[in-house]
Each structure stands twice: as structure tokens, then as C-alpha cells.
PDB file of C-alpha atoms in Angstrom:
ATOM      1  CA  UNK A   1     139.281 111.440 158.189  1.00  0.00           C
ATOM      2  CA  UNK A   2     141.092 111.392 154.588  1.00  0.00           C
ATOM      3  CA  UNK A   3     138.874 110.403 151.771  1.00  0.00           C
ATOM      4  CA  UNK A   4     139.703 109.827 148.294  1.00  0.00           C
ATOM      5  CA  UNK A   5     137.580 109.309 145.640  1.00  0.00           C
ATOM      6  CA  UNK A   6     137.995 108.429 141.733  1.00  0.00           C
ATOM      7  CA  UNK A   7     135.252 108.951 138.872  1.00  0.00           C
ATOM      8  CA  UNK A   8     134.078 107.398 136.471  1.00  0.00           C
ATOM      9  CA  UNK A   9     134.285 103.831 138.935  1.00  0.00           C
ATOM     10  CA  UNK A  10     133.897 101.665 135.199  1.00  0.00           C
ATOM     11  CA  UNK A  11     134.731 103.676 131.560  1.00  0.00           C
ATOM     12  CA  UNK A  12     134.658 101.110 128.532  1.00  0.00           C
ATOM     13  CA  UNK A  13     136.299 103.147 125.484  1.00  0.00           C
ATOM     14  CA  UNK A  14     136.883 102.362 121.747  1.00  0.00           C
ATOM     15  CA  UNK A  15     140.650 102.264 120.795  1.00  0.00           C
ATOM     16  CA  UNK A  16     142.233 105.447 120.029  1.00  0.00           C
ATOM     17  CA  UNK A  17     140.099 107.529 122.051  1.00  0.00           C
ATOM     18  CA  UNK A  18     141.215 109.848 124.883  1.00  0.00           C
ATOM     19  CA  UNK A  19     140.720 108.797 128.062  1.00  0.00           C
ATOM     20  CA  UNK A  20     140.558 110.807 131.537  1.00  0.00           C
ATOM     21  CA  UNK A  21     140.575 109.522 134.979  1.00  0.00           C
ATOM     22  CA  UNK A  22     139.928 112.005 137.836  1.00  0.00           C
ATOM     23  CA  UNK A  23     140.737 111.946 141.782  1.00  0.00           C
ATOM     24  CA  UNK A  24     139.665 113.795 144.312  1.00  0.00           C
ATOM     25  CA  UNK A  25     140.909 113.948 148.058  1.00  0.00           C
ATOM     26  CA  UNK A  26     139.873 115.664 151.215  1.00  0.00           C
ATOM     27  CA  UNK A  27     142.853 116.691 153.143  1.00  0.00           C
ATOM     28  CA  UNK A  28     146.470 118.010 152.639  1.00  0.00           C
ATOM     29  CA  UNK A  29     149.111 115.355 150.903  1.00  0.00           C
ATOM     30  CA  UNK A  30     152.337 115.221 150.327  1.00  0.00           C
ATOM     31  CA  UNK A  31     152.323 112.696 147.525  1.00  0.00           C
ATOM     32  CA  UNK A  32     149.813 111.579 145.077  1.00  0.00           C
ATOM     33  CA  UNK A  33     150.203 108.062 143.211  1.00  0.00           C
ATOM     34  CA  UNK A  34     149.062 107.022 140.356  1.00  0.00           C
ATOM     35  CA  UNK A  35     148.646 102.718 139.841  1.00  0.00           C
ATOM     36  CA  UNK A  36     148.028 100.343 137.645  1.00  0.00           C
ATOM     37  CA  UNK A  37     146.449  96.773 138.315  1.00  0.00           C
ATOM     38  CA  UNK A  38     146.575  94.453 135.962  1.00  0.00           C
ATOM     39  CA  UNK A  39     143.546  91.733 135.731  1.00  0.00           C
ATOM     40  CA  UNK A  40     146.509  88.945 136.921  1.00  0.00           C
ATOM     41  CA  UNK A  41     146.263  91.538 140.318  1.00  0.00           C
ATOM     42  CA  UNK A  42     150.020  93.146 140.020  1.00  0.00           C
ATOM     43  CA  UNK A  43     150.088  96.572 141.007  1.00  0.00           C
ATOM     44  CA  UNK A  44     152.688  98.867 139.036  1.00  0.00           C
ATOM     45  CA  UNK A  45     153.421 102.113 140.641  1.00  0.00           C
ATOM     46  CA  UNK A  46     152.808 104.955 137.509  1.00  0.00           C
ATOM     47  CA  UNK A  47     153.447 108.053 138.743  1.00  0.00           C
ATOM     48  CA  UNK A  48     153.845 110.023 141.980  1.00  0.00           C
ATOM     49  CA  UNK A  49     153.006 113.286 141.777  1.00  0.00           C
ATOM     50  CA  UNK A  50     153.561 116.208 144.188  1.00  0.00           C
ATOM     51  CA  UNK A  51     152.758 119.478 141.976  1.00  0.00           C
ATOM     52  CA  UNK A  52     152.281 120.234 138.369  1.00  0.00           C
ATOM     53  CA  UNK A  53     152.462 117.467 135.506  1.00  0.00           C
ATOM     54  CA  UNK A  54     154.185 114.353 134.685  1.00  0.00           C
ATOM     55  CA  UNK A  55     154.495 112.784 131.030  1.00  0.00           C
ATOM     56  CA  UNK A  56     155.546 108.865 130.295  1.00  0.00           C
ATOM     57  CA  UNK A  57     154.806 107.607 127.091  1.00  0.00           C
ATOM     58  CA  UNK A  58     151.146 108.203 126.227  1.00  0.00           C
ATOM     59  CA  UNK A  59     149.972 108.715 129.932  1.00  0.00           C
ATOM     60  CA  UNK A  60     149.680 112.224 131.443  1.00  0.00           C
ATOM     61  CA  UNK A  61     149.153 112.754 135.119  1.00  0.00           C
ATOM     62  CA  UNK A  62     148.535 116.513 136.557  1.00  0.00           C
ATOM     63  CA  UNK A  63     147.359 117.470 140.258  1.00  0.00           C
ATOM     64  CA  UNK A  64     146.140 120.637 141.314  1.00  0.00           C
ATOM     65  CA  UNK A  65     147.156 120.894 145.248  1.00  0.00           C
ATOM     66  CA  UNK A  66     144.911 124.085 145.588  1.00  0.00           C
ATOM     67  CA  UNK A  67     141.755 122.157 144.292  1.00  0.00           C
ATOM     68  CA  UNK A  68     142.743 118.600 145.820  1.00  0.00           C
ATOM     69  CA  UNK A  69     142.346 116.680 142.645  1.00  0.00           C
ATOM     70  CA  UNK A  70     144.474 114.856 140.072  1.00  0.00           C
ATOM     71  CA  UNK A  71     143.656 114.002 136.619  1.00  0.00           C
ATOM     72  CA  UNK A  72     145.150 110.466 134.625  1.00  0.00           C
ATOM     73  CA  UNK A  73     144.977 110.781 130.993  1.00  0.00           C
ATOM     74  CA  UNK A  74     145.509 108.221 128.492  1.00  0.00           C
ATOM     75  CA  UNK A  75     145.949 109.151 124.800  1.00  0.00           C
ATOM     76  CA  UNK A  76     145.425 107.155 121.884  1.00  0.00           C
ATOM     77  CA  UNK A  77     144.150 104.180 124.038  1.00  0.00           C
ATOM     78  CA  UNK A  78     144.798 100.435 123.537  1.00  0.00           C
ATOM     79  CA  UNK A  79     143.413  97.559 124.357  1.00  0.00           C
ATOM     80  CA  UNK A  80     146.287  96.592 126.709  1.00  0.00           C
ATOM     81  CA  UNK A  81     145.453  99.728 128.412  1.00  0.00           C
ATOM     82  CA  UNK A  82     142.803  97.579 130.254  1.00  0.00           C
ATOM     83  CA  UNK A  83     143.015  97.830 134.081  1.00  0.00           C
ATOM     84  CA  UNK A  84     142.034  99.270 137.055  1.00  0.00           C
ATOM     85  CA  UNK A  85     143.397 102.552 138.002  1.00  0.00           C
ATOM     86  CA  UNK A  86     143.940 103.470 141.359  1.00  0.00           C
ATOM     87  CA  UNK A  87     144.728 106.594 142.926  1.00  0.00           C
ATOM     88  CA  UNK A  88     146.536 107.030 146.374  1.00  0.00           C
ATOM     89  CA  UNK A  89     147.176 109.783 148.524  1.00  0.00           C
ATOM     90  CA  UNK A  90     150.143 110.427 151.612  1.00  0.00           C
ATOM     91  CA  UNK A  91     148.628 112.540 153.861  1.00  0.00           C
ATOM     92  CA  UNK A  92     150.406 115.550 155.311  1.00  0.00           C
ATOM     93  CA  UNK A  93     152.051 114.629 158.658  1.00  0.00           C
ATOM     94  CA  UNK A  94     149.605 116.816 160.513  1.00  0.00           C
ATOM     95  CA  UNK A  95     146.441 114.629 158.762  1.00  0.00           C
ATOM     96  CA  UNK A  96     148.516 111.520 159.495  1.00  0.00           C
ATOM     97  CA  UNK A  97     147.973 111.462 163.665  1.00  0.00           C
ATOM     98  CA  UNK A  98     150.756 111.657 164.514  1.00  0.00           C
ATOM     99  CA  UNK A  99     153.070 109.168 162.555  1.00  0.00           C
ATOM    100  CA  UNK A 100     151.040 106.430 160.588  1.00  0.00           C
ATOM    101  CA  UNK A 101     152.603 105.962 157.885  1.00  0.00           C
ATOM    102  CA  UNK A 102     151.411 104.273 154.624  1.00  0.00           C
ATOM    103  CA  UNK A 103     148.986 105.674 151.595  1.00  0.00           C
ATOM    104  CA  UNK A 104     145.552 105.921 151.583  1.00  0.00           C
ATOM    105  CA  UNK A 105     143.549 104.498 148.179  1.00  0.00           C
ATOM    106  CA  UNK A 106     140.922 105.361 145.836  1.00  0.00           C
ATOM    107  CA  UNK A 107     138.461 102.204 144.909  1.00  0.00           C
ATOM    108  CA  UNK A 108     140.181 102.701 141.544  1.00  0.00           C
ATOM    109  CA  UNK A 109     138.565 102.765 138.362  1.00  0.00           C
ATOM    110  CA  UNK A 110     138.015  99.580 136.005  1.00  0.00           C
ATOM    111  CA  UNK A 111     138.942 100.631 132.160  1.00  0.00           C
ATOM    112  CA  UNK A 112     137.929  98.660 129.427  1.00  0.00           C
ATOM    113  CA  UNK A 113     139.556  99.667 125.838  1.00  0.00           C
ATOM    114  CA  UNK A 114     137.739  97.731 123.055  1.00  0.00           C
ATOM    115  CA  UNK A 115     139.330  97.056 119.972  1.00  0.00           C
TER     116      UNK A 115
ATOM    117  CA  UNK B   1     166.995  91.951 141.313  1.00  0.00           C
ATOM    118  CA  UNK B   2     163.438  90.259 142.575  1.00  0.00           C
ATOM    119  CA  UNK B   3     161.652  93.044 143.732  1.00  0.00           C
ATOM    120  CA  UNK B   4     159.242  92.439 146.498  1.00  0.00           C
ATOM    121  CA  UNK B   5     158.337  88.751 146.512  1.00  0.00           C
ATOM    122  CA  UNK B   6     155.775  87.217 148.241  1.00  0.00           C
ATOM    123  CA  UNK B   7     154.661  83.650 149.881  1.00  0.00           C
ATOM    124  CA  UNK B   8     151.907  82.213 149.557  1.00  0.00           C
ATOM    125  CA  UNK B   9     150.379  82.891 146.257  1.00  0.00           C
ATOM    126  CA  UNK B  10     147.261  81.244 147.532  1.00  0.00           C
ATOM    127  CA  UNK B  11     145.978  80.035 150.609  1.00  0.00           C
ATOM    128  CA  UNK B  12     142.875  78.401 152.090  1.00  0.00           C
ATOM    129  CA  UNK B  13     142.430  78.242 155.599  1.00  0.00           C
ATOM    130  CA  UNK B  14     139.443  77.218 158.284  1.00  0.00           C
ATOM    131  CA  UNK B  15     138.312  79.536 160.905  1.00  0.00           C
ATOM    132  CA  UNK B  16     140.896  79.443 163.848  1.00  0.00           C
ATOM    133  CA  UNK B  17     143.875  78.036 162.010  1.00  0.00           C
ATOM    134  CA  UNK B  18     147.037  80.250 162.267  1.00  0.00           C
ATOM    135  CA  UNK B  19     149.260  81.073 159.033  1.00  0.00           C
ATOM    136  CA  UNK B  20     152.084  83.612 158.351  1.00  0.00           C
ATOM    137  CA  UNK B  21     151.906  85.785 154.776  1.00  0.00           C
ATOM    138  CA  UNK B  22     155.805  86.316 153.871  1.00  0.00           C
ATOM    139  CA  UNK B  23     157.261  89.268 152.265  1.00  0.00           C
ATOM    140  CA  UNK B  24     160.873  90.085 151.262  1.00  0.00           C
ATOM    141  CA  UNK B  25     162.186  92.539 149.090  1.00  0.00           C
ATOM    142  CA  UNK B  26     165.876  93.082 147.914  1.00  0.00           C
ATOM    143  CA  UNK B  27     165.872  96.683 146.710  1.00  0.00           C
ATOM    144  CA  UNK B  28     167.516  98.000 150.566  1.00  0.00           C
ATOM    145  CA  UNK B  29     164.078  99.982 151.403  1.00  0.00           C
ATOM    146  CA  UNK B  30     163.541 100.755 154.639  1.00  0.00           C
ATOM    147  CA  UNK B  31     159.815 101.091 154.703  1.00  0.00           C
ATOM    148  CA  UNK B  32     157.840  98.223 154.147  1.00  0.00           C
ATOM    149  CA  UNK B  33     153.589  98.000 154.373  1.00  0.00           C
ATOM    150  CA  UNK B  34     150.888  95.160 154.651  1.00  0.00           C
ATOM    151  CA  UNK B  35     147.701  96.147 152.610  1.00  0.00           C
ATOM    152  CA  UNK B  36     144.640  94.158 152.358  1.00  0.00           C
ATOM    153  CA  UNK B  37     142.096  94.575 149.203  1.00  0.00           C
ATOM    154  CA  UNK B  38     138.704  93.599 149.699  1.00  0.00           C
ATOM    155  CA  UNK B  39     135.848  93.874 146.709  1.00  0.00           C
ATOM    156  CA  UNK B  40     134.655  97.527 146.410  1.00  0.00           C
ATOM    157  CA  UNK B  41     137.111  98.942 148.844  1.00  0.00           C
ATOM    158  CA  UNK B  42     140.615 100.840 148.292  1.00  0.00           C
ATOM    159  CA  UNK B  43     143.429  99.093 149.634  1.00  0.00           C
ATOM    160  CA  UNK B  44     143.766  99.671 153.232  1.00  0.00           C
ATOM    161  CA  UNK B  45     146.998  99.511 155.299  1.00  0.00           C
ATOM    162  CA  UNK B  46     147.356  96.683 157.989  1.00  0.00           C
ATOM    163  CA  UNK B  47     150.840  97.770 159.709  1.00  0.00           C
ATOM    164  CA  UNK B  48     153.792  99.163 158.310  1.00  0.00           C
ATOM    165  CA  UNK B  49     157.289  99.338 159.205  1.00  0.00           C
ATOM    166  CA  UNK B  50     159.436 102.626 158.947  1.00  0.00           C
ATOM    167  CA  UNK B  51     162.827 100.752 159.745  1.00  0.00           C
ATOM    168  CA  UNK B  52     164.136  97.565 161.007  1.00  0.00           C
ATOM    169  CA  UNK B  53     163.199  96.743 164.538  1.00  0.00           C
ATOM    170  CA  UNK B  54     160.224  99.133 164.509  1.00  0.00           C
ATOM    171  CA  UNK B  55     156.302  98.490 163.313  1.00  0.00           C
ATOM    172  CA  UNK B  56     153.466 100.388 163.648  1.00  0.00           C
ATOM    173  CA  UNK B  57     149.717  99.908 163.589  1.00  0.00           C
ATOM    174  CA  UNK B  58     147.834 100.913 160.159  1.00  0.00           C
ATOM    175  CA  UNK B  59     144.068 101.355 159.600  1.00  0.00           C
ATOM    176  CA  UNK B  60     143.049  97.595 160.449  1.00  0.00           C
ATOM    177  CA  UNK B  61     145.284  95.988 162.364  1.00  0.00           C
ATOM    178  CA  UNK B  62     142.963  93.898 164.266  1.00  0.00           C
ATOM    179  CA  UNK B  63     143.531  90.109 164.002  1.00  0.00           C
ATOM    180  CA  UNK B  64     147.162  90.677 162.797  1.00  0.00           C
ATOM    181  CA  UNK B  65     150.736  90.510 164.081  1.00  0.00           C
ATOM    182  CA  UNK B  66     153.947  91.604 162.363  1.00  0.00           C
ATOM    183  CA  UNK B  67     157.484  91.048 162.577  1.00  0.00           C
ATOM    184  CA  UNK B  68     160.110  93.123 160.822  1.00  0.00           C
ATOM    185  CA  UNK B  69     162.712  90.527 160.738  1.00  0.00           C
ATOM    186  CA  UNK B  70     165.368  92.130 159.230  1.00  0.00           C
ATOM    187  CA  UNK B  71     165.657  95.005 156.452  1.00  0.00           C
ATOM    188  CA  UNK B  72     164.767  92.508 153.397  1.00  0.00           C
ATOM    189  CA  UNK B  73     161.715  90.714 155.196  1.00  0.00           C
ATOM    190  CA  UNK B  74     158.424  91.854 156.841  1.00  0.00           C
ATOM    191  CA  UNK B  75     155.849  88.995 157.988  1.00  0.00           C
ATOM    192  CA  UNK B  76     152.288  89.171 158.500  1.00  0.00           C
ATOM    193  CA  UNK B  77     150.745  86.893 161.057  1.00  0.00           C
ATOM    194  CA  UNK B  78     146.952  85.463 161.500  1.00  0.00           C
ATOM    195  CA  UNK B  79     146.972  83.972 164.964  1.00  0.00           C
ATOM    196  CA  UNK B  80     143.366  82.885 164.668  1.00  0.00           C
ATOM    197  CA  UNK B  81     142.181  83.384 160.980  1.00  0.00           C
ATOM    198  CA  UNK B  82     138.692  84.328 160.668  1.00  0.00           C
ATOM    199  CA  UNK B  83     136.014  84.586 157.317  1.00  0.00           C
ATOM    200  CA  UNK B  84     136.149  88.626 157.495  1.00  0.00           C
ATOM    201  CA  UNK B  85     139.971  88.026 156.730  1.00  0.00           C
ATOM    202  CA  UNK B  86     139.410  86.562 153.402  1.00  0.00           C
ATOM    203  CA  UNK B  87     141.179  89.028 151.290  1.00  0.00           C
ATOM    204  CA  UNK B  88     144.151  89.854 148.831  1.00  0.00           C
ATOM    205  CA  UNK B  89     147.312  90.977 150.696  1.00  0.00           C
ATOM    206  CA  UNK B  90     149.531  92.948 149.163  1.00  0.00           C
ATOM    207  CA  UNK B  91     153.234  93.566 150.205  1.00  0.00           C
ATOM    208  CA  UNK B  92     154.932  96.814 149.242  1.00  0.00           C
ATOM    209  CA  UNK B  93     158.023  98.595 150.183  1.00  0.00           C
ATOM    210  CA  UNK B  94     159.045 102.600 149.406  1.00  0.00           C
ATOM    211  CA  UNK B  95     162.130 104.324 148.440  1.00  0.00           C
ATOM    212  CA  UNK B  96     162.201 108.005 148.632  1.00  0.00           C
ATOM    213  CA  UNK B  97     164.706 109.625 146.804  1.00  0.00           C
ATOM    214  CA  UNK B  98     165.403 113.430 146.144  1.00  0.00           C
ATOM    215  CA  UNK B  99     161.656 114.113 147.470  1.00  0.00           C
ATOM    216  CA  UNK B 100     160.338 111.322 144.741  1.00  0.00           C
ATOM    217  CA  UNK B 101     159.018 108.296 146.300  1.00  0.00           C
ATOM    218  CA  UNK B 102     158.071 105.143 144.459  1.00  0.00           C
ATOM    219  CA  UNK B 103     156.050 102.239 145.450  1.00  0.00           C
ATOM    220  CA  UNK B 104     156.729  98.520 144.680  1.00  0.00           C
ATOM    221  CA  UNK B 105     154.242  96.255 145.471  1.00  0.00           C
ATOM    222  CA  UNK B 106     154.450  92.384 145.643  1.00  0.00           C
ATOM    223  CA  UNK B 107     152.436  89.910 143.503  1.00  0.00           C
ATOM    224  CA  UNK B 108     149.738  89.653 146.263  1.00  0.00           C
ATOM    225  CA  UNK B 109     148.849  86.800 148.429  1.00  0.00           C
ATOM    226  CA  UNK B 110     145.214  85.413 148.119  1.00  0.00           C
ATOM    227  CA  UNK B 111     143.517  84.048 151.594  1.00  0.00           C
ATOM    228  CA  UNK B 112     140.112  82.022 151.662  1.00  0.00           C
ATOM    229  CA  UNK B 113     139.161  81.369 155.272  1.00  0.00           C
ATOM    230  CA  UNK B 114     136.237  79.071 155.522  1.00  0.00           C
TER     231      UNK B 114
END
């Protein structure tokens, strides 16, 4: 069974700090997503990774396929970054029960950035 | 583009009542999904539709039915609601282009079953 584990579950930091959120998964994947969920509940896609590294503004996402691990980094964190960050993976076809589509999600990391 | 829209935003049901959650996307995506989100758990896939006219079960399909009415719309029906179906329901669509995929989520429907 595919498991997606995120750490930490909760993180409180001061404005300006460098933030790292980790995601580990247990099966082969074709894609990994980082998502952001604000207190209002809406979910927004931040990144899709299949290899390497991506950067968008102050956000950087990396993935190590061999180690089945990804990290999301936030540089110069700001209170508006406060949200739940969710890691989700799309298992390789061989792990997906022969056709089941859809993502497997971690439980999320609740991030609070204090001014 | 409105993206992915869901109705209603909130609903309270009594045990045994039925209702349909509506979802529509205006991005011409083939793949659409229904997920539920419960406290302390990751989102879980209920049903998905890879294209118009096809639907398949996900991880937690019991107690639900779906209809892919056309390419735009994908509805989720609770025939006889149970308290265990109290949750936040998200509809999503997916586009795959040049080996890059993007997921688009609706705003969610909060459902309380008494």
C-alpha cells in the first residue's frame, strides 16, 4: 500500500526564517505534487515534480527519486505563507491496481509564520 | 475561466437523506476526481472519471455514486447519507501536457450528516 509521510506535522517559525517541509513515500511514482491549502479551505497546486528541482518565487521543491523523498523549501518566510502544505504522489501504473487513477496524499504540514 | 466550481458550499443532512454534489470545470479537462478530506487524514479518492462516459472507484467508494454527465460535469451522489460521510468534499480536474500535470481543485463542499 502506498504511504505518504510528511514531517513535521506542525511548524511555527518567525518571519524571515528558512522553512523546510519533508515528504517520503513508499512506492514508485510518476509524479509528486506540492499543494497549499489556506485556512479558507481552498487547495492550490504549487509544483509538480518528476525529477530534480523547481523554483517559483520564494518556493523551491526538490525530489530524490532513488530515496523516495521530496522537500519543499520556503525562503524569507512571511505570515502570508501560513497554510497547510500537502504532498501528494501519483503511483506508477504497476502500483496503482491496474488502472486506479488519482493522487495519494500526505496528511499535510500546518505552517504558521509569526510576524 | 471559472476553473472548477462546486455546489453547494455547505449542506446539512439528516441520516438517510440523499443529495447530489455538483462539480463543473470549464477547462476542457478529460480527468475529473472526487476526494474527501477528514480531520487528521489526507485527502482520499472516492471516484474518478478518466473521460466523458467513464467512471471508476477510488479508495473509499462505498456509499457514493457518480455521474459524468458530459465533459464539464462530474456529480457525486449520496443515496442514503450516514454520519460517517460528514466531511469536506473536493472535486478536482487534471490536465497533462508535455509530461507535466496540473491538478485544479474546486473550493470544496462542507457536508454535515446528523
